[in-house]
């Protein structure tokens, strides 16, 4: 809550949850002015929709995933977040996935998974996402962002 109150205007507040209990999500919504919920676990469409708030749903890209099917299942989602798959890991793997898997999707999507200054321009040109999501690709140590890497990343996004 302290972090949110210190933010400048026009910053969207995203609350990320991984297999959270409904009560935890509701409690956050009651205490913090959240703009969008991000569900990054095994949440069902009905679970995500129950909060009556804008949300995005992370889809772990692996063989057999049908994006058209996922877009229909999560039709109430504002966007899908397409991330790499690793068994037992909900995200933050630092690995990319085969972007040619992104077909048959008529919903805005956010591209995630192993993005860095070295590959984000190509990723944008190949996949044409609505937005990109980066974490580890701009860190100098686990959880610690590198200002220079962030600036370089943004420059490469602009080049895409």
PDB file of C-alpha atoms in Angstrom:
ATOM      1  CA  UNK A   1       0.000   0.000   0.000  1.00  0.00           C
ATOM      2  CA  UNK A   2       2.888   2.383   0.759  1.00  0.00           C
ATOM      3  CA  UNK A   3       4.398   1.799  -2.666  1.00  0.00           C
ATOM      4  CA  UNK A   4       1.114   2.540  -4.421  1.00  0.00           C
ATOM      5  CA  UNK A   5       0.509   5.812  -2.585  1.00  0.00           C
ATOM      6  CA  UNK A   6       3.988   7.018  -3.586  1.00  0.00           C
ATOM      7  CA  UNK A   7       3.518   6.456  -7.321  1.00  0.00           C
ATOM      8  CA  UNK A   8       3.301   9.385  -9.729  1.00  0.00           C
ATOM      9  CA  UNK A   9       0.114   9.896 -11.770  1.00  0.00           C
ATOM     10  CA  UNK A  10      -0.660   7.812 -14.864  1.00  0.00           C
ATOM     11  CA  UNK A  11       1.028   4.659 -13.579  1.00  0.00           C
ATOM     12  CA  UNK A  12      -1.129   1.554 -13.936  1.00  0.00           C
ATOM     13  CA  UNK A  13      -1.159  -0.619 -10.849  1.00  0.00           C
ATOM     14  CA  UNK A  14      -1.005  -4.330 -11.655  1.00  0.00           C
ATOM     15  CA  UNK A  15      -1.416  -6.902  -8.890  1.00  0.00           C
ATOM     16  CA  UNK A  16       0.106 -10.284  -9.740  1.00  0.00           C
ATOM     17  CA  UNK A  17      -1.317 -13.448  -8.183  1.00  0.00           C
ATOM     18  CA  UNK A  18      -0.296 -17.095  -8.531  1.00  0.00           C
ATOM     19  CA  UNK A  19      -2.985 -19.541  -7.378  1.00  0.00           C
ATOM     20  CA  UNK A  20      -4.099 -17.153  -4.626  1.00  0.00           C
ATOM     21  CA  UNK A  21      -7.187 -17.762  -2.533  1.00  0.00           C
ATOM     22  CA  UNK A  22     -10.161 -15.628  -3.553  1.00  0.00           C
ATOM     23  CA  UNK A  23     -10.105 -13.949  -0.159  1.00  0.00           C
ATOM     24  CA  UNK A  24      -6.523 -12.748  -0.691  1.00  0.00           C
ATOM     25  CA  UNK A  25      -7.376 -11.160  -4.033  1.00  0.00           C
ATOM     26  CA  UNK A  26     -10.529  -9.556  -2.619  1.00  0.00           C
ATOM     27  CA  UNK A  27      -8.571  -8.189   0.339  1.00  0.00           C
ATOM     28  CA  UNK A  28      -6.026  -6.569  -1.991  1.00  0.00           C
ATOM     29  CA  UNK A  29      -8.790  -5.078  -4.120  1.00  0.00           C
ATOM     30  CA  UNK A  30     -10.386  -3.588  -1.003  1.00  0.00           C
ATOM     31  CA  UNK A  31      -7.142  -2.070   0.302  1.00  0.00           C
ATOM     32  CA  UNK A  32      -5.295  -0.960  -2.838  1.00  0.00           C
ATOM     33  CA  UNK A  33      -6.527   0.904  -5.954  1.00  0.00           C
ATOM     34  CA  UNK A  34      -5.600  -1.835  -8.428  1.00  0.00           C
ATOM     35  CA  UNK A  35      -6.059  -1.122 -12.146  1.00  0.00           C
ATOM     36  CA  UNK A  36      -5.621  -4.665 -13.429  1.00  0.00           C
ATOM     37  CA  UNK A  37      -5.226  -8.120 -11.930  1.00  0.00           C
ATOM     38  CA  UNK A  38      -2.644 -10.487 -13.395  1.00  0.00           C
ATOM     39  CA  UNK A  39      -3.239 -14.189 -12.819  1.00  0.00           C
ATOM     40  CA  UNK A  40      -0.137 -16.254 -13.435  1.00  0.00           C
ATOM     41  CA  UNK A  41      -1.076 -19.686 -12.097  1.00  0.00           C
ATOM     42  CA  UNK A  42      -3.715 -22.321 -12.792  1.00  0.00           C
ATOM     43  CA  UNK A  43      -6.696 -19.987 -12.342  1.00  0.00           C
ATOM     44  CA  UNK A  44      -9.863 -20.880 -14.246  1.00  0.00           C
ATOM     45  CA  UNK A  45     -11.850 -18.386 -16.325  1.00  0.00           C
ATOM     46  CA  UNK A  46     -14.614 -18.262 -13.704  1.00  0.00           C
ATOM     47  CA  UNK A  47     -12.093 -17.698 -10.911  1.00  0.00           C
ATOM     48  CA  UNK A  48     -10.534 -14.766 -12.798  1.00  0.00           C
ATOM     49  CA  UNK A  49     -13.891 -13.199 -13.669  1.00  0.00           C
ATOM     50  CA  UNK A  50     -15.397 -13.390 -10.169  1.00  0.00           C
ATOM     51  CA  UNK A  51     -13.651 -10.198  -9.024  1.00  0.00           C
ATOM     52  CA  UNK A  52     -15.414  -8.028 -11.625  1.00  0.00           C
ATOM     53  CA  UNK A  53     -12.130  -6.223 -12.287  1.00  0.00           C
ATOM     54  CA  UNK A  54     -10.046  -5.949 -15.441  1.00  0.00           C
ATOM     55  CA  UNK A  55      -7.576  -8.814 -15.610  1.00  0.00           C
ATOM     56  CA  UNK A  56      -4.952 -10.477 -17.753  1.00  0.00           C
ATOM     57  CA  UNK A  57      -4.269 -14.190 -17.722  1.00  0.00           C
ATOM     58  CA  UNK A  58      -0.829 -15.690 -18.200  1.00  0.00           C
ATOM     59  CA  UNK A  59      -0.659 -18.608 -20.610  1.00  0.00           C
ATOM     60  CA  UNK A  60       2.417 -20.824 -20.420  1.00  0.00           C
ATOM     61  CA  UNK A  61       3.271 -21.602 -24.007  1.00  0.00           C
ATOM     62  CA  UNK A  62       3.978 -25.252 -24.711  1.00  0.00           C
ATOM     63  CA  UNK A  63       3.155 -27.847 -27.346  1.00  0.00           C
ATOM     64  CA  UNK A  64      -0.578 -28.250 -27.784  1.00  0.00           C
ATOM     65  CA  UNK A  65      -1.637 -24.838 -26.445  1.00  0.00           C
ATOM     66  CA  UNK A  66      -4.406 -23.401 -28.605  1.00  0.00           C
ATOM     67  CA  UNK A  67      -4.427 -19.624 -28.324  1.00  0.00           C
ATOM     68  CA  UNK A  68      -7.794 -19.354 -30.054  1.00  0.00           C
ATOM     69  CA  UNK A  69      -9.211 -21.760 -27.450  1.00  0.00           C
ATOM     70  CA  UNK A  70      -7.573 -19.841 -24.586  1.00  0.00           C
ATOM     71  CA  UNK A  71      -8.857 -16.518 -25.947  1.00  0.00           C
ATOM     72  CA  UNK A  72     -12.389 -17.961 -25.996  1.00  0.00           C
ATOM     73  CA  UNK A  73     -12.055 -19.470 -22.515  1.00  0.00           C
ATOM     74  CA  UNK A  74     -10.715 -16.203 -21.110  1.00  0.00           C
ATOM     75  CA  UNK A  75     -12.986 -14.003 -23.208  1.00  0.00           C
ATOM     76  CA  UNK A  76     -13.468 -11.574 -20.311  1.00  0.00           C
ATOM     77  CA  UNK A  77      -9.718 -11.014 -19.959  1.00  0.00           C
ATOM     78  CA  UNK A  78      -8.399  -7.648 -21.100  1.00  0.00           C
ATOM     79  CA  UNK A  79      -5.341  -9.444 -22.474  1.00  0.00           C
ATOM     80  CA  UNK A  80      -3.416 -12.697 -22.401  1.00  0.00           C
ATOM     81  CA  UNK A  81       0.188 -12.727 -21.219  1.00  0.00           C
ATOM     82  CA  UNK A  82       2.149 -15.315 -23.199  1.00  0.00           C
ATOM     83  CA  UNK A  83       5.061 -16.716 -21.211  1.00  0.00           C
ATOM     84  CA  UNK A  84       7.499 -19.587 -21.572  1.00  0.00           C
ATOM     85  CA  UNK A  85       6.719 -22.935 -19.995  1.00  0.00           C
ATOM     86  CA  UNK A  86       8.802 -24.831 -17.498  1.00  0.00           C
ATOM     87  CA  UNK A  87       7.242 -27.608 -15.425  1.00  0.00           C
ATOM     88  CA  UNK A  88       6.502 -26.504 -11.880  1.00  0.00           C
ATOM     89  CA  UNK A  89       7.511 -22.872 -12.495  1.00  0.00           C
ATOM     90  CA  UNK A  90       4.701 -20.323 -13.016  1.00  0.00           C
ATOM     91  CA  UNK A  91       6.991 -17.697 -14.555  1.00  0.00           C
ATOM     92  CA  UNK A  92      10.354 -16.008 -14.370  1.00  0.00           C
ATOM     93  CA  UNK A  93      12.191 -18.814 -16.140  1.00  0.00           C
ATOM     94  CA  UNK A  94      14.422 -16.464 -18.133  1.00  0.00           C
ATOM     95  CA  UNK A  95      13.772 -18.589 -21.213  1.00  0.00           C
ATOM     96  CA  UNK A  96      12.042 -17.677 -24.443  1.00  0.00           C
ATOM     97  CA  UNK A  97       9.545 -19.829 -26.294  1.00  0.00           C
ATOM     98  CA  UNK A  98       8.990 -20.369 -30.003  1.00  0.00           C
ATOM     99  CA  UNK A  99       7.206 -17.165 -31.050  1.00  0.00           C
ATOM    100  CA  UNK A 100       5.930 -18.850 -34.206  1.00  0.00           C
ATOM    101  CA  UNK A 101       3.457 -20.618 -31.872  1.00  0.00           C
ATOM    102  CA  UNK A 102       1.574 -17.314 -31.648  1.00  0.00           C
ATOM    103  CA  UNK A 103      -1.201 -17.800 -34.174  1.00  0.00           C
ATOM    104  CA  UNK A 104      -4.992 -17.540 -34.234  1.00  0.00           C
ATOM    105  CA  UNK A 105      -5.320 -14.960 -31.487  1.00  0.00           C
ATOM    106  CA  UNK A 106      -7.723 -12.056 -31.818  1.00  0.00           C
ATOM    107  CA  UNK A 107      -7.162 -10.699 -28.325  1.00  0.00           C
ATOM    108  CA  UNK A 108      -4.447  -8.273 -27.215  1.00  0.00           C
ATOM    109  CA  UNK A 109      -1.464 -10.163 -25.868  1.00  0.00           C
ATOM    110  CA  UNK A 110       1.608  -9.294 -23.880  1.00  0.00           C
ATOM    111  CA  UNK A 111       4.783 -11.137 -24.777  1.00  0.00           C
ATOM    112  CA  UNK A 112       6.915 -12.384 -21.878  1.00  0.00           C
ATOM    113  CA  UNK A 113       9.517 -15.040 -21.261  1.00  0.00           C
ATOM    114  CA  UNK A 114      13.248 -14.488 -21.479  1.00  0.00           C
ATOM    115  CA  UNK A 115      13.081 -11.089 -23.128  1.00  0.00           C
ATOM    116  CA  UNK A 116      16.234  -8.985 -23.052  1.00  0.00           C
ATOM    117  CA  UNK A 117      17.947  -6.168 -24.907  1.00  0.00           C
ATOM    118  CA  UNK A 118      19.363  -8.833 -27.247  1.00  0.00           C
ATOM    119  CA  UNK A 119      16.047 -10.259 -28.456  1.00  0.00           C
ATOM    120  CA  UNK A 120      13.163  -7.864 -27.793  1.00  0.00           C
ATOM    121  CA  UNK A 121      13.324  -6.070 -31.165  1.00  0.00           C
ATOM    122  CA  UNK A 122      13.155  -9.400 -33.003  1.00  0.00           C
ATOM    123  CA  UNK A 123      10.387 -10.602 -30.675  1.00  0.00           C
ATOM    124  CA  UNK A 124       8.267  -7.538 -31.398  1.00  0.00           C
ATOM    125  CA  UNK A 125       8.853  -7.767 -35.143  1.00  0.00           C
ATOM    126  CA  UNK A 126       8.015 -11.474 -35.225  1.00  0.00           C
ATOM    127  CA  UNK A 127       5.093 -11.662 -32.782  1.00  0.00           C
ATOM    128  CA  UNK A 128       3.532  -8.152 -32.952  1.00  0.00           C
ATOM    129  CA  UNK A 129       2.454  -8.055 -29.301  1.00  0.00           C
ATOM    130  CA  UNK A 130       0.339  -5.318 -27.735  1.00  0.00           C
ATOM    131  CA  UNK A 131       3.080  -4.961 -25.107  1.00  0.00           C
ATOM    132  CA  UNK A 132       6.129  -6.758 -23.727  1.00  0.00           C
ATOM    133  CA  UNK A 133       6.850  -7.882 -20.170  1.00  0.00           C
ATOM    134  CA  UNK A 134      10.387  -8.040 -18.822  1.00  0.00           C
ATOM    135  CA  UNK A 135      11.895  -8.751 -15.441  1.00  0.00           C
ATOM    136  CA  UNK A 136      15.072 -10.830 -15.312  1.00  0.00           C
ATOM    137  CA  UNK A 137      16.277  -9.450 -18.640  1.00  0.00           C
ATOM    138  CA  UNK A 138      16.895  -6.046 -17.046  1.00  0.00           C
ATOM    139  CA  UNK A 139      18.361  -7.183 -13.726  1.00  0.00           C
ATOM    140  CA  UNK A 140      21.960  -7.067 -12.528  1.00  0.00           C
ATOM    141  CA  UNK A 141      21.112  -9.490  -9.712  1.00  0.00           C
ATOM    142  CA  UNK A 142      17.997 -11.506  -8.816  1.00  0.00           C
ATOM    143  CA  UNK A 143      15.206  -9.003  -8.208  1.00  0.00           C
ATOM    144  CA  UNK A 144      17.437  -5.936  -8.637  1.00  0.00           C
ATOM    145  CA  UNK A 145      16.868  -3.838 -11.750  1.00  0.00           C
ATOM    146  CA  UNK A 146      19.729  -2.289 -13.719  1.00  0.00           C
ATOM    147  CA  UNK A 147      18.937   1.270 -14.851  1.00  0.00           C
ATOM    148  CA  UNK A 148      21.206   1.042 -17.918  1.00  0.00           C
ATOM    149  CA  UNK A 149      19.713  -2.308 -18.992  1.00  0.00           C
ATOM    150  CA  UNK A 150      16.224  -0.856 -18.580  1.00  0.00           C
ATOM    151  CA  UNK A 151      17.091   2.153 -20.769  1.00  0.00           C
ATOM    152  CA  UNK A 152      18.693  -0.083 -23.402  1.00  0.00           C
ATOM    153  CA  UNK A 153      15.683  -2.396 -23.325  1.00  0.00           C
ATOM    154  CA  UNK A 154      13.295   0.515 -23.887  1.00  0.00           C
ATOM    155  CA  UNK A 155      15.422   1.717 -26.807  1.00  0.00           C
ATOM    156  CA  UNK A 156      15.204  -1.739 -28.383  1.00  0.00           C
ATOM    157  CA  UNK A 157      11.430  -1.799 -27.790  1.00  0.00           C
ATOM    158  CA  UNK A 158      11.199   1.496 -29.672  1.00  0.00           C
ATOM    159  CA  UNK A 159      13.252  -0.056 -32.496  1.00  0.00           C
ATOM    160  CA  UNK A 160      10.777  -2.932 -32.728  1.00  0.00           C
TER     161      UNK A 160
END
